[in-house]
């Protein structure tokens, strides 16, 4: 098949490459031979760089007149050795036996033997220098290596940095004094940075160093073995780097950040002026309930709508970087969702405090804290719902589905229809409406906890007792902390579901 600019994960699965540039063949051979072939001609692919992207840069002329140089090399047969099926599989047994026998080509080699229970340790560093060395001298097919048992691959910390260790048993090895070391364990470490190969046997120190030869035409590894996670850094490091990048992105978009802050302040001032000084008036409790309900809706919509666009607008960049082994899905998701939390909390708190003060709600620290906390929780739940919609939908569908999903939650919030009036077969919907918990918790924080009687400047005020008003709203038995815990649980559940939806979508894209 033909393919253009594949990801690193897909690229490494190819068996044979035939690369064209300007209608001419610029490489033909195995995948693991591409980087050494380019390096032999002076084009060194950087570490952790997708070879497919790099070869496109070379073919596009970013490194000079490279196409004709590569085409000429192919015509001269310089890439034939990279077409061999066993390319990159080195006969480790032969190298190890030469080391153990104290091959005359190695300098400063030492061996230690003993009559009883003596093991031999040999270490050599093979510098990859000679660009014209042929792999045929030291590489062979595993089918002909009948003296070798099946290699057991494991990643471990080596004396050489960034090495992957291959442990294997090499039978019938012989030391200088003739002692046989049948089944002596050895390990071979291939460095992907320093261009070195280290062979190490187990037990006492008897190092052999200084043996130089040519294994590859580049400073790349003999066999590229990715670590268990597939990423060059840990998940924690990825998270912190992505979190910092997300913060920088938000701070650089000053227009949007200032607009969000200004909208919360301005709308809060407008609502405060409309419902000015109604918080302690017994004759205006219904107006105050409308103010509280609108406050809940405003914090909900301002949190949900921007986050619907979070994943659709960055999905293409994320997929490309993730498939190139830059970072994991978990690191990206948690960094992206955590970066906006402080801003959302601050903006919602500013709006709620402005409204609370202008509408003359009870100036008690406990009630203020409870009211701000429940409104912020409502905004965070709405933000989580926006992330869930954005993770599973494209921009058009998400912008449409976001407001539509809020209609049932608003209808069953307890403001338009009391809970006692809702039919029994629909009452269960009220328990899945997060707006219900936000509005109910806000009402309890204002009128609950045995608040004193309200002021009445009319001839008669039916709801002078706050408890009586809560009974009218079917909230007399409501508990504030039950509403808060319900919102917290919904927040966590939506975040988890959004992660798995994003993971499923990434799987479909792959």
XYZ file of C-alpha atoms in Angstrom:
510
model
C 0.000 0.000 0.000
C 1.027 3.642 -0.288
C 0.953 5.996 2.678
C 1.897 9.602 3.335
C 3.464 10.777 6.611
C 2.569 7.831 8.892
C 2.889 8.036 12.665
C 5.870 6.472 14.427
C 3.710 3.667 15.812
C 2.364 2.765 12.378
C 5.714 3.280 10.669
C 7.517 0.713 12.824
C 5.045 -1.996 11.762
C 6.111 -1.874 8.095
C 8.114 -4.813 6.757
C 9.559 -3.267 3.601
C 9.821 0.345 2.482
C 9.917 1.736 -1.033
C 10.200 5.521 -0.817
C 9.710 7.810 -3.803
C 10.699 11.431 -4.339
C 10.205 13.270 -7.613
C 9.275 9.946 -9.196
C 12.578 8.294 -8.249
C 13.413 5.726 -5.593
C 15.261 7.282 -2.665
C 15.237 4.215 -0.391
C 14.303 0.557 -0.524
C 14.767 -1.799 2.392
C 13.820 -2.596 5.961
C 12.299 -0.010 8.304
C 15.130 -0.247 10.819
C 17.633 0.385 8.054
C 16.230 3.770 7.037
C 17.899 5.814 9.789
C 21.333 4.150 9.341
C 21.063 4.616 5.572
C 20.310 8.323 5.938
C 23.080 8.719 8.514
C 25.589 7.098 6.176
C 24.880 9.920 3.745
C 25.136 12.655 6.369
C 21.460 13.035 7.301
C 21.192 12.271 11.024
C 17.659 11.823 12.344
C 17.308 13.450 15.813
C 16.454 11.276 18.789
C 12.727 10.791 19.505
C 11.901 12.151 16.058
C 9.517 10.310 13.767
C 11.696 8.903 10.935
C 8.776 9.280 8.528
C 8.564 13.016 9.262
C 12.329 13.401 9.026
C 12.636 11.655 5.666
C 9.868 13.903 4.314
C 11.894 16.914 5.419
C 14.911 15.474 3.640
C 12.891 14.736 0.500
C 11.389 18.236 0.483
C 14.844 19.802 0.236
C 15.148 21.268 3.723
C 18.681 19.856 3.938
C 19.910 20.842 0.502
C 19.974 18.833 -2.725
C 19.376 15.563 -0.934
C 17.033 13.746 -3.321
C 19.589 13.228 -6.074
C 22.161 12.153 -3.502
C 19.811 9.503 -2.119
C 18.755 8.353 -5.578
C 22.405 7.973 -6.600
C 23.118 5.954 -3.454
C 20.228 3.616 -4.250
C 21.455 3.146 -7.814
C 24.945 2.358 -6.518
C 23.507 -0.399 -4.362
C 24.329 1.196 -1.022
C 20.926 0.278 0.436
C 20.965 -3.394 -0.575
C 22.153 -4.548 2.819
C 19.163 -2.816 4.404
C 16.835 -5.034 2.349
C 18.017 -8.219 4.038
C 15.401 -9.869 6.208
C 17.788 -10.393 9.121
C 19.144 -6.831 9.088
C 19.699 -5.482 12.595
C 19.897 -8.873 14.345
C 23.474 -9.213 15.569
C 25.065 -12.515 16.417
C 25.629 -11.670 20.049
C 27.015 -15.112 20.710
C 29.988 -14.555 18.428
C 30.838 -11.224 20.018
C 30.503 -12.596 23.530
C 32.627 -15.666 22.794
C 35.346 -13.472 21.307
C 35.334 -11.400 24.468
C 35.409 -14.422 26.758
C 38.237 -16.050 24.791
C 40.238 -12.840 25.047
C 40.278 -12.090 21.355
C 43.517 -10.487 20.277
C 41.595 -7.563 18.779
C 40.542 -6.391 22.217
C 42.888 -4.368 24.376
C 43.150 -4.277 28.181
C 40.972 -7.381 28.596
C 41.089 -9.280 31.870
C 39.604 -12.582 32.834
C 39.177 -14.250 36.183
C 38.619 -17.966 36.666
C 38.413 -20.322 39.616
C 38.161 -24.067 40.080
C 35.077 -23.937 42.281
C 31.923 -21.970 41.412
C 33.751 -19.315 39.422
C 31.840 -17.000 37.101
C 33.256 -14.700 34.492
C 32.331 -11.073 33.881
C 33.279 -9.460 30.622
C 32.398 -5.986 29.529
C 33.270 -4.303 26.313
C 32.260 -1.135 24.613
C 31.990 -1.283 20.885
C 32.177 2.130 19.310
C 30.140 2.546 16.160
C 32.489 4.500 13.928
C 33.207 3.002 10.546
C 30.632 4.159 8.031
C 31.708 1.531 5.462
C 31.502 -1.556 7.680
C 29.248 -4.340 6.446
C 26.696 -5.831 8.798
C 27.140 -9.244 7.160
C 30.359 -9.813 9.153
C 28.645 -9.688 12.550
C 24.904 -10.216 11.850
C 23.185 -13.498 11.199
C 19.708 -14.938 11.176
C 18.292 -16.256 14.437
C 17.345 -19.434 12.556
C 21.048 -20.352 12.222
C 21.943 -19.412 15.791
C 21.220 -22.923 17.091
C 23.655 -22.473 19.939
C 21.599 -19.609 21.340
C 18.520 -20.008 23.452
C 15.564 -17.708 22.911
C 16.475 -14.203 24.148
C 14.535 -12.909 27.086
C 14.012 -9.202 26.709
C 13.647 -6.998 29.736
C 14.137 -3.302 30.350
C 16.293 -2.415 33.339
C 18.648 0.240 34.575
C 22.115 -0.212 33.088
C 25.435 1.426 33.773
C 25.052 3.046 30.417
C 22.319 5.664 30.345
C 19.237 5.056 28.203
C 20.081 1.433 27.395
C 17.766 -1.478 26.811
C 19.108 -4.764 28.157
C 18.783 -8.149 26.458
C 19.520 -11.086 28.742
C 20.489 -14.376 27.156
C 22.316 -17.592 27.967
C 25.424 -18.400 25.939
C 26.393 -22.052 26.318
C 29.748 -23.632 25.654
C 31.805 -20.491 26.170
C 35.446 -20.999 27.089
C 37.834 -18.842 29.051
C 41.531 -18.350 28.493
C 42.543 -21.211 30.810
C 40.141 -23.656 29.213
C 37.378 -23.588 31.791
C 33.978 -24.129 30.291
C 31.161 -21.805 31.308
C 28.088 -23.598 30.028
C 24.960 -21.580 30.302
C 26.769 -18.459 31.476
C 24.285 -15.557 31.526
C 25.187 -12.470 29.567
C 23.378 -9.249 28.827
C 23.706 -7.011 25.817
C 22.891 -3.313 26.168
C 22.217 -1.234 23.087
C 22.560 2.501 23.639
C 20.329 4.697 21.507
C 22.194 7.902 22.320
C 25.877 7.312 22.668
C 26.202 4.946 19.746
C 27.609 2.126 21.908
C 26.972 -1.541 22.538
C 27.866 -3.083 25.907
C 28.029 -6.811 26.660
C 28.061 -7.771 30.322
C 28.352 -11.155 32.011
C 27.286 -11.680 35.643
C 29.353 -11.935 38.831
C 32.812 -10.750 39.748
C 34.576 -7.864 38.044
C 36.773 -8.820 35.142
C 36.329 -6.135 32.498
C 37.542 -6.178 28.966
C 37.468 -2.737 27.370
C 38.797 -0.975 24.305
C 37.611 -3.334 21.570
C 36.495 -1.223 18.648
C 34.725 -2.255 15.505
C 32.099 -0.993 13.094
C 28.545 -2.242 13.429
C 26.397 0.420 11.810
C 26.619 3.326 9.455
C 25.156 5.700 12.044
C 25.015 6.521 15.706
C 21.674 4.775 16.077
C 21.076 1.556 17.990
C 21.548 -1.913 16.528
C 18.019 -2.891 17.494
C 15.510 -0.263 18.609
C 13.569 -1.607 21.560
C 11.122 0.925 23.071
C 10.640 0.863 26.802
C 7.558 -0.658 28.370
C 5.529 2.566 28.308
C 6.589 3.604 24.807
C 7.298 7.192 25.942
C 10.703 8.791 26.633
C 9.556 10.387 29.923
C 7.413 9.340 32.859
C 3.707 10.085 33.053
C 4.249 12.537 35.902
C 6.766 14.528 33.862
C 4.437 14.528 30.872
C 1.599 15.810 33.061
C 3.596 18.718 34.474
C 4.932 19.773 31.083
C 1.479 19.634 29.495
C -0.067 21.437 32.476
C 2.489 24.218 32.139
C 1.859 24.398 28.392
C -1.906 24.640 28.952
C -1.433 27.425 31.514
C 0.812 29.331 29.130
C -1.741 28.903 26.333
C -4.539 30.258 28.521
C -2.483 33.214 29.708
C -1.378 34.078 26.185
C -4.993 34.278 25.043
C -5.508 37.456 27.017
C -8.566 38.556 25.085
C -10.543 35.445 26.012
C -9.327 35.477 29.622
C -10.151 39.164 30.082
C -13.481 38.667 28.349
C -14.432 35.846 30.696
C -13.544 37.913 33.751
C -15.285 41.029 32.448
C -18.459 39.114 31.553
C -18.726 37.668 35.054
C -18.255 41.088 36.649
C -20.573 42.975 34.282
C -23.380 40.396 34.296
C -23.064 40.108 38.066
C -23.436 43.877 38.391
C -26.476 43.884 36.089
C -28.187 41.083 38.029
C -27.310 42.837 41.277
C -28.929 46.059 40.101
C -32.064 44.290 38.856
C -32.555 42.393 42.112
C -31.063 45.096 44.300
C -31.757 44.712 48.035
C -34.289 41.870 47.709
C -32.434 39.335 49.824
C -33.955 40.319 53.165
C -37.432 41.331 51.996
C -40.225 38.897 52.887
C -42.472 40.307 50.156
C -39.843 39.620 47.458
C -38.859 36.048 48.233
C -40.018 34.781 44.821
C -37.926 37.440 43.100
C -34.974 36.437 45.238
C -35.527 32.787 44.312
C -35.420 33.854 40.649
C -32.128 35.652 41.306
C -30.662 32.547 42.933
C -31.866 30.348 40.070
C -30.408 32.672 37.427
C -27.101 32.711 39.310
C -27.043 28.926 39.110
C -27.830 28.981 35.381
C -25.223 31.628 34.582
C -22.403 29.772 36.313
C -23.532 26.607 34.545
C -23.629 27.991 30.986
C -20.417 30.033 31.239
C -18.577 26.917 32.401
C -20.050 24.404 29.961
C -20.060 26.145 26.580
C -16.324 27.023 26.287
C -15.214 23.554 27.393
C -17.303 21.885 24.687
C -14.742 23.239 22.218
C -11.682 22.138 24.223
C -11.098 18.702 22.698
C -12.518 19.179 19.159
C -10.253 22.165 18.460
C -7.100 20.391 19.695
C -7.852 16.831 18.639
C -5.727 16.877 15.483
C -2.654 18.175 17.331
C -3.155 15.744 20.200
C -3.518 12.711 17.913
C -0.350 13.564 15.980
C 1.735 14.156 19.103
C 0.345 11.118 20.922
C 0.963 8.733 18.029
C 4.530 10.055 17.821
C 5.084 8.892 21.431
C 5.350 12.410 22.866
C 2.919 11.882 25.744
C 0.117 9.618 26.903
C -3.629 10.153 26.813
C -3.822 10.269 30.617
C -1.222 13.021 30.881
C -2.943 15.093 28.197
C -6.431 14.650 29.641
C -5.582 15.434 33.253
C -3.374 18.385 32.316
C -6.030 19.837 30.034
C -8.833 19.442 32.552
C -6.798 20.686 35.518
C -5.432 23.776 33.770
C -8.770 25.600 33.562
C -10.016 24.711 37.063
C -8.415 27.705 38.867
C -9.783 30.158 36.303
C -13.282 28.703 36.478
C -13.278 28.763 40.276
C -12.062 32.382 40.414
C -14.468 33.688 37.758
C -17.497 31.959 39.283
C -16.573 33.180 42.763
C -16.238 36.776 41.541
C -19.680 36.685 39.921
C -21.375 35.092 42.937
C -19.819 37.514 45.437
C -20.880 40.550 43.378
C -24.463 39.285 43.137
C -24.558 38.244 46.775
C -23.495 41.672 48.008
C -25.721 43.774 45.733
C -28.847 41.732 46.434
C -28.396 42.077 50.221
C -28.256 38.419 51.087
C -27.527 37.603 54.761
C -24.016 38.768 55.613
C -22.922 35.714 57.543
C -19.590 34.085 56.714
C -21.044 30.601 56.932
C -23.878 31.360 54.522
C -21.588 33.255 52.147
C -19.117 30.361 52.024
C -21.865 27.797 51.499
C -23.500 29.824 48.730
C -20.226 30.411 46.870
C -19.174 26.780 47.294
C -22.400 25.304 45.920
C -22.405 27.678 42.930
C -18.773 26.864 42.117
C -19.535 23.147 42.376
C -22.421 23.580 39.944
C -20.130 25.339 37.474
C -17.526 22.564 37.739
C -20.144 19.883 37.089
C -21.316 21.817 34.031
C -17.700 22.114 32.900
C -17.300 18.345 33.235
C -20.429 17.805 31.150
C -18.981 20.108 28.500
C -15.760 18.074 28.456
C -17.774 14.882 28.040
C -19.755 16.289 25.115
C -16.627 17.710 23.494
C -14.750 14.429 23.897
C -17.377 12.463 22.000
C -18.706 14.982 19.473
C -17.405 17.308 16.807
C -17.810 21.067 17.126
C -21.170 21.343 15.348
C -22.792 18.473 17.231
C -21.316 19.583 20.553
C -22.541 23.178 20.283
C -26.042 21.880 19.516
C -26.097 19.076 22.084
C -24.761 21.186 24.960
C -27.792 23.472 25.416
C -30.205 20.648 24.580
C -28.934 18.474 27.427
C -29.510 21.305 29.908
C -33.252 21.593 29.179
C -34.305 18.500 31.198
C -31.983 19.436 34.059
C -33.526 22.920 34.220
C -37.131 21.687 34.005
C -36.609 19.266 36.896
C -34.590 21.670 39.041
C -37.540 22.553 41.311
C -37.878 26.198 40.278
C -40.525 25.999 37.559
C -42.375 23.021 39.042
C -42.290 22.006 42.690
C -41.069 18.506 43.415
C -44.436 17.579 44.948
C -46.206 18.527 41.715
C -44.069 16.357 39.406
C -45.759 13.029 38.493
C -44.384 9.969 40.256
C -43.173 8.287 37.056
C -41.037 11.364 36.270
C -39.870 12.235 39.755
C -36.763 10.056 39.368
C -35.442 12.549 36.786
C -35.035 15.145 39.535
C -32.388 12.975 41.178
C -30.177 12.996 38.071
C -30.518 16.752 37.528
C -27.400 18.462 38.808
C -29.148 21.846 38.475
C -31.626 20.621 41.091
C -28.796 19.999 43.580
C -27.173 23.342 42.817
C -30.386 25.340 43.130
C -31.576 23.444 46.186
C -28.231 23.845 47.951
C -28.190 27.579 47.185
C -31.722 27.999 48.538
C -30.862 26.124 51.731
C -27.735 28.229 52.254
C -29.859 31.412 52.039
C -33.112 30.418 53.764
C -32.188 27.314 55.737
C -30.414 26.638 59.040
C -33.092 28.376 61.157
C -32.708 31.811 59.662
C -34.484 34.610 61.506
C -37.704 36.092 60.165
C -37.409 38.367 57.169
C -38.214 42.066 57.080
C -41.716 42.988 55.949
C -42.574 46.508 54.760
C -46.030 45.548 53.486
C -49.349 45.107 55.241
C -48.928 41.325 55.164
C -46.026 39.067 54.172
C -46.975 35.421 53.745
C -43.386 34.156 53.611
C -41.886 36.152 56.437
C -40.652 32.862 57.881
C -37.840 31.422 55.707
C -38.803 27.892 56.747
C -42.315 28.409 55.405
C -40.930 29.523 52.067
C -38.769 26.393 51.841
C -41.889 24.305 52.505
C -43.612 26.071 49.623
C -40.660 25.191 47.372
C -40.707 21.538 48.599
C -37.220 22.023 50.063
C -38.013 21.962 53.774
C -36.363 18.531 54.191
C -33.384 19.296 51.966
C -29.879 18.912 53.386
C -27.116 21.176 52.112
C -24.316 18.638 52.449
C -26.350 15.997 50.613
C -26.586 18.378 47.656
C -22.865 19.157 47.879
C -21.883 15.476 47.960
C -24.219 14.740 45.032
C -22.528 17.465 42.979
C -19.064 16.218 43.914
C -19.987 12.667 42.907
C -21.430 13.883 39.609
C -18.279 15.915 38.982
C -15.987 12.909 39.489
C -18.231 10.551 37.493
C -18.428 12.888 34.493
C -14.650 13.387 34.469
C -14.058 9.635 34.456
C -16.629 9.010 31.728
C -15.171 11.846 29.628
C -11.726 10.218 29.823
C -12.993 6.869 28.557
C -15.019 8.552 25.811
C -11.885 10.377 24.658
C -9.965 7.110 24.810
C -12.624 5.400 22.690
C -12.543 8.227 20.156
C -8.752 7.998 19.940
C -9.073 4.262 19.320
C -11.440 4.942 16.409
C -9.028 7.465 14.901
C -6.177 4.942 15.056
